[in-house]
Coordinates of C-alpha atoms in Angstrom, one line a residue:
M9 CA 10.2 -4.0 -12.4
D10 CA 11.1 -2.2 -15.5
E11 CA 10.1 -5.6 -17.3
L12 CA 6.9 -5.4 -15.9
L13 CA 6.4 -1.3 -16.7
D14 CA 7.6 -2.1 -20.3
G15 CA 4.6 -4.6 -20.6
F16 CA 2.3 -1.5 -18.9
D17 CA -0.3 -0.5 -21.1
P18 CA -1.8 2.7 -19.9
S19 CA -4.4 3.1 -21.7
S20 CA -5.4 0.0 -20.2
T21 CA -6.7 1.9 -16.9
R22 CA -7.3 5.1 -18.5
S23 CA -10.8 4.8 -18.7
I24 CA -10.7 5.2 -14.6
F25 CA -10.4 9.2 -15.7
N26 CA -12.1 9.6 -18.9
T27 CA -16.1 7.9 -18.3
T28 CA -19.5 9.1 -16.3
E29 CA -18.4 5.8 -14.6
Q30 CA -15.0 6.8 -12.7
K31 CA -15.4 6.4 -9.2
R32 CA -17.2 2.5 -9.2
R33 CA -14.1 2.1 -12.1
T34 CA -11.2 3.5 -9.8
D35 CA -13.3 2.0 -6.8
D36 CA -13.5 -2.0 -9.0
Y37 CA -9.8 -1.4 -10.0
F38 CA -8.4 -0.6 -6.5
F39 CA -10.7 -4.2 -5.1
K40 CA -8.7 -6.0 -7.5
S41 CA -5.5 -4.9 -7.2
A42 CA -5.1 -7.3 -3.8
S43 CA -5.1 -10.4 -6.2
N44 CA -3.1 -9.1 -8.7
I45 CA -0.4 -6.9 -10.0
S46 CA -2.0 -3.5 -10.5
F47 CA -0.4 0.7 -11.5
F48 CA -1.9 3.9 -9.8
F49 CA -0.8 6.7 -10.8
E50 CA 0.7 10.2 -9.5
E51 CA -2.1 12.7 -9.4
K52 CA 0.0 15.0 -11.1
A53 CA 0.9 12.8 -13.4
F54 CA -2.4 14.7 -16.2
E55 CA -3.2 17.2 -17.6
N56 CA -5.3 19.4 -15.5
D57 CA -7.9 20.7 -18.0
K58 CA -8.0 17.0 -20.1
P59 CA -8.1 14.1 -17.2
G60 CA -7.0 10.8 -18.4
L61 CA -3.8 12.7 -20.7
L62 CA -0.7 12.4 -19.6
T63 CA 1.9 14.7 -18.8
R64 CA 5.5 12.6 -19.3
P65 CA 6.4 8.6 -20.5
K66 CA 4.2 6.3 -18.1
H67 CA 7.7 5.5 -16.5
V68 CA 7.8 8.5 -14.3
S69 CA 4.0 9.3 -14.5
I70 CA 3.5 6.0 -12.1
N71 CA 2.8 6.4 -8.8
K72 CA 3.3 2.5 -7.0
V73 CA 2.8 -0.7 -8.1
G74 CA 1.1 -3.2 -6.1
H75 CA -0.3 -5.1 -4.3
A76 CA 0.7 -8.4 -4.9
L77 CA 4.1 -8.7 -6.6
H78 CA 4.5 -10.3 -3.5
D79 CA 3.0 -14.0 -4.6
L80 CA 2.4 -13.1 -8.7
D81 CA 5.9 -11.7 -9.8
P82 CA 9.0 -14.4 -9.5
V83 CA 11.6 -11.5 -8.9
F84 CA 9.6 -10.1 -5.7
R85 CA 7.9 -13.7 -5.1
Q86 CA 11.3 -14.8 -3.9
F87 CA 12.8 -11.7 -2.0
S88 CA 9.5 -11.7 -0.4
R89 CA 9.8 -14.7 0.8
S90 CA 13.6 -15.0 1.0
A91 CA 15.5 -16.0 4.2
K92 CA 16.3 -12.5 4.9
I93 CA 12.8 -11.4 5.5
A94 CA 11.6 -15.5 7.3
K95 CA 14.8 -14.2 9.6
I96 CA 13.3 -10.4 10.5
M97 CA 9.4 -11.8 11.3
R98 CA 11.0 -14.7 13.5
S99 CA 13.3 -12.0 15.6
L100 CA 10.0 -10.5 15.6
R101 CA 8.2 -13.5 17.5
Y102 CA 5.7 -14.2 14.4
R103 CA 4.6 -17.8 14.3
R104 CA 2.9 -18.0 11.6
P105 CA 3.1 -14.9 9.6
I106 CA 1.3 -14.2 6.2
P107 CA 2.8 -11.2 3.6
V108 CA -0.6 -10.1 2.8
Q109 CA 0.4 -6.5 0.9
S110 CA 3.3 -5.6 -1.5
M111 CA 3.9 -2.0 -3.5
Y112 CA 6.6 -0.9 -5.7
I113 CA 6.7 3.0 -4.8
F114 CA 8.3 5.3 -6.8
K115 CA 8.2 8.9 -5.4
Q116 CA 8.7 10.4 -8.9
P117 CA 10.5 13.4 -9.4
G118 CA 8.4 17.0 -8.9
I119 CA 4.9 14.9 -8.6
G120 CA 5.5 12.2 -6.3
G121 CA 2.4 12.9 -4.1
E122 CA 2.4 13.3 -0.3
V123 CA 1.5 10.5 1.7
V124 CA 0.1 12.0 4.8
P125 CA 0.0 10.9 9.0
H126 CA -1.7 7.3 8.8
Q127 CA -1.2 3.7 10.6
D128 CA -1.1 0.9 9.1
N129 CA -3.1 -1.5 11.1
T130 CA -6.0 0.8 9.5
F131 CA -5.7 -0.8 6.4
L132 CA -4.9 -4.0 7.6
Y133 CA -5.9 -5.2 10.3
T134 CA -6.5 -8.6 12.4
E135 CA -7.6 -8.6 15.6
P136 CA -5.7 -7.9 17.4
P137 CA -3.7 -6.1 16.2
S138 CA -0.2 -7.1 14.3
C139 CA 0.5 -5.9 10.8
I140 CA 4.3 -5.3 10.3
G141 CA 5.4 -2.9 7.7
I142 CA 9.0 -3.6 6.0
W143 CA 10.4 -1.5 4.4
V144 CA 13.2 -0.9 1.4
A145 CA 15.1 1.5 0.5
L146 CA 15.9 1.2 -2.8
E147 CA 18.1 3.9 -3.7
D148 CA 18.7 6.6 -1.2
A149 CA 15.9 8.5 0.7
T150 CA 16.3 11.8 1.9
K151 CA 14.4 15.3 3.3
E152 CA 14.9 16.2 0.1
N153 CA 13.3 13.5 -2.5
G154 CA 10.3 12.4 0.5
C155 CA 11.8 10.1 3.0
L156 CA 9.3 8.5 5.4
W157 CA 9.0 11.1 8.7
A158 CA 7.7 8.9 11.5
L159 CA 6.2 10.1 15.2
Q160 CA 9.0 8.3 17.5
G161 CA 6.7 6.5 20.3
S162 CA 3.4 6.2 18.7
H163 CA 3.7 2.4 18.6
T164 CA 3.3 1.7 22.0
E165 CA -0.8 3.4 21.8
G166 CA -2.7 0.2 21.3
K167 CA -5.2 -0.1 18.1
P168 CA -5.4 2.5 15.1
V169 CA -7.8 5.6 15.8
R170 CA -9.4 4.0 12.6
R171 CA -10.0 1.5 10.0
M172 CA -10.2 1.2 6.4
V173 CA -12.9 -1.0 5.5
R174 CA -14.7 -3.2 2.7
S175 CA -18.2 -1.1 2.7
E176 CA -21.9 -2.1 0.1
E177 CA -23.6 0.9 -1.4
G178 CA -26.5 0.7 -3.5
G179 CA -27.9 -2.7 -2.8
G180 CA -28.4 -5.3 -1.0
G181 CA -26.5 -9.0 -0.7
G182 CA -22.6 -9.4 -0.3
G183 CA -19.1 -10.9 -2.9
E184 CA -17.2 -9.4 -4.9
G185 CA -19.6 -8.3 -7.4
G186 CA -22.1 -6.1 -4.1
G187 CA -24.7 -7.6 -5.8
E188 CA -28.6 -6.7 -6.2
G189 CA -27.0 -3.6 -8.2
G190 CA -24.6 -2.6 -5.2
R191 CA -21.4 -1.9 -5.1
L192 CA -17.9 -2.0 -2.8
T193 CA -16.2 1.0 -1.9
I194 CA -14.5 1.9 0.6
R195 CA -15.0 4.1 3.8
F196 CA -13.2 4.6 7.3
I197 CA -14.5 3.8 10.7
G198 CA -13.5 4.4 14.0
G199 CA -13.6 8.8 14.0
D200 CA -10.7 11.0 12.3
L201 CA -7.8 11.6 12.3
P202 CA -6.0 13.3 15.3
N203 CA -4.2 16.4 14.7
Y204 CA -1.0 15.5 14.6
D205 CA 1.8 18.2 15.7
L206 CA 4.1 17.3 12.7
S207 CA 7.0 18.7 14.4
K208 CA 7.4 15.6 16.5
F209 CA 8.0 13.8 13.9
R210 CA 11.5 12.5 12.4
P211 CA 12.8 11.9 9.2
V212 CA 13.5 9.0 8.6
E213 CA 16.4 9.1 6.4
V214 CA 18.5 5.8 4.9
K215 CA 20.4 4.4 2.4
A216 CA 20.2 2.2 -0.6
G217 CA 19.8 -1.0 0.3
T218 CA 18.2 -0.8 4.2
A219 CA 15.1 -2.1 5.2
V220 CA 13.7 -0.4 7.8
I221 CA 10.4 -1.9 10.7
L222 CA 8.1 -0.5 10.8
H223 CA 5.0 -1.3 13.5
G224 CA 1.7 -1.6 12.7
S225 CA 0.4 1.2 14.7
V226 CA 3.6 3.6 14.8
V227 CA 2.2 6.9 12.8
H228 CA 3.9 7.6 10.1
N229 CA 3.7 10.2 6.5
S230 CA 6.2 11.4 4.0
Y231 CA 6.1 14.5 2.1
E232 CA 5.8 15.4 -2.0
N233 CA 9.2 15.1 -3.8
T234 CA 10.0 18.4 -5.5
S235 CA 12.8 17.5 -6.2
S236 CA 14.3 16.2 -9.3
K237 CA 15.4 12.8 -8.0
S238 CA 12.9 9.8 -7.3
R239 CA 12.9 7.7 -4.3
H240 CA 12.1 4.1 -5.5
A241 CA 10.9 1.9 -2.2
Y242 CA 9.7 -1.6 -1.9
S243 CA 7.3 -1.8 0.8
L244 CA 5.4 -5.5 1.8
H245 CA 3.0 -6.0 4.8
L246 CA 3.1 -9.6 6.7
V247 CA 0.3 -10.3 9.5
E248 CA 0.5 -13.3 12.1
S249 CA -2.5 -16.0 11.5
D250 CA -1.9 -17.2 14.8
G251 CA -4.3 -16.8 17.4
C252 CA -4.2 -13.7 15.1
T253 CA -8.2 -13.4 13.0
W254 CA -7.9 -11.1 9.5
E255 CA -11.4 -9.4 9.3
K256 CA -13.9 -9.8 6.8
D257 CA -14.2 -6.1 6.4
N258 CA -10.4 -5.2 4.7
W259 CA -10.2 -4.1 2.0
L260 CA -7.7 -6.3 0.7
Q261 CA -9.2 -9.4 0.9
R262 CA -7.9 -12.1 -2.1
E263 CA -9.9 -13.2 -4.9
E264 CA -11.1 -17.4 -4.7
G265 CA -7.9 -19.5 -6.2
R266 CA -5.6 -16.7 -4.4
P267 CA -5.1 -16.9 -1.0
F268 CA -2.8 -15.9 1.2
E269 CA 0.1 -18.1 1.9
P270 CA 2.3 -18.3 5.0
L271 CA 5.7 -17.4 4.9
Y272 CA 6.7 -19.8 7.5
V273 CA 4.9 -22.1 9.9
A274 CA 7.1 -22.2 13.3

C-alpha cells in the first residue's frame, strides 16, 4: 500500500473539492472507482475554509483506497484469490463466488470518520441476496481506534432495509455517460434506515491478522477514531453468481473490458 500511496498525486483529484462541478466530479470519480484503484480522503483532512487544501501529509489523509484492488494490484489480487479465501467461501457453500469490491481502509488517527449502521447488501445486491464481506484486520482493532460494531442476529431479518442504486438525472438515454446531457448519480430506494438502538450493538475487537466474516444483511458500524493509533484493514466483498443475479442498477458496474472474474467454479 505504501507504494500505491507514494505514486498517488493528490492534485489529480483535488479538483473534486474546489470547482463548481464538485457534485458531478465526485460522482464520476466514485463510479469509475468500480474498475480502478481510486483514493478517497478523510473529510477532516481538509481546511474548513479552504476546500481541497490538506491539513496533513497525504499518507495520513486518505480514508480508503478502492474498489478494484483485488483485480488490479498484484499483491492484493494474490491474497484476494488465495486458497485461504477460497476455503472460506467453500465452507459457506458458494459455488461460483465473484469478488466484486475491495477496499483498504485506514481509519486514520484523530480523523478516521464514523461509518453509520448499514448492511453490505444495501450496496452490493444480488437477487436473491448473497453478499459476504471478509474484513481483515491489518492492525489491532479496538474500541479506542474505531473497531467494528455489529447488531447480533440482524442477519436473520431477510432482505436489506434499503438499496443504494445508480440513477440518471437531467436527461434521457443510458450508459456510463448518462446520455442526452444526463449524468449518473446515487440514490437510496426502499425507505429510511430504522432508528437502531446502538446499545444493542457489540464491539468486534480483534487482533491484527484476524479475518471477520460478515453476512451481507448483518447491521454493523464503526465510530470515529479519536485515538492516536490508526486501524488499517482490508475489506473484500464477494457475491454468488450461481443462481444469483447481479442487479443492473447497483452502483458498482464494471467498465467494458474489465469484467468480474469468479474466484472458482465448483
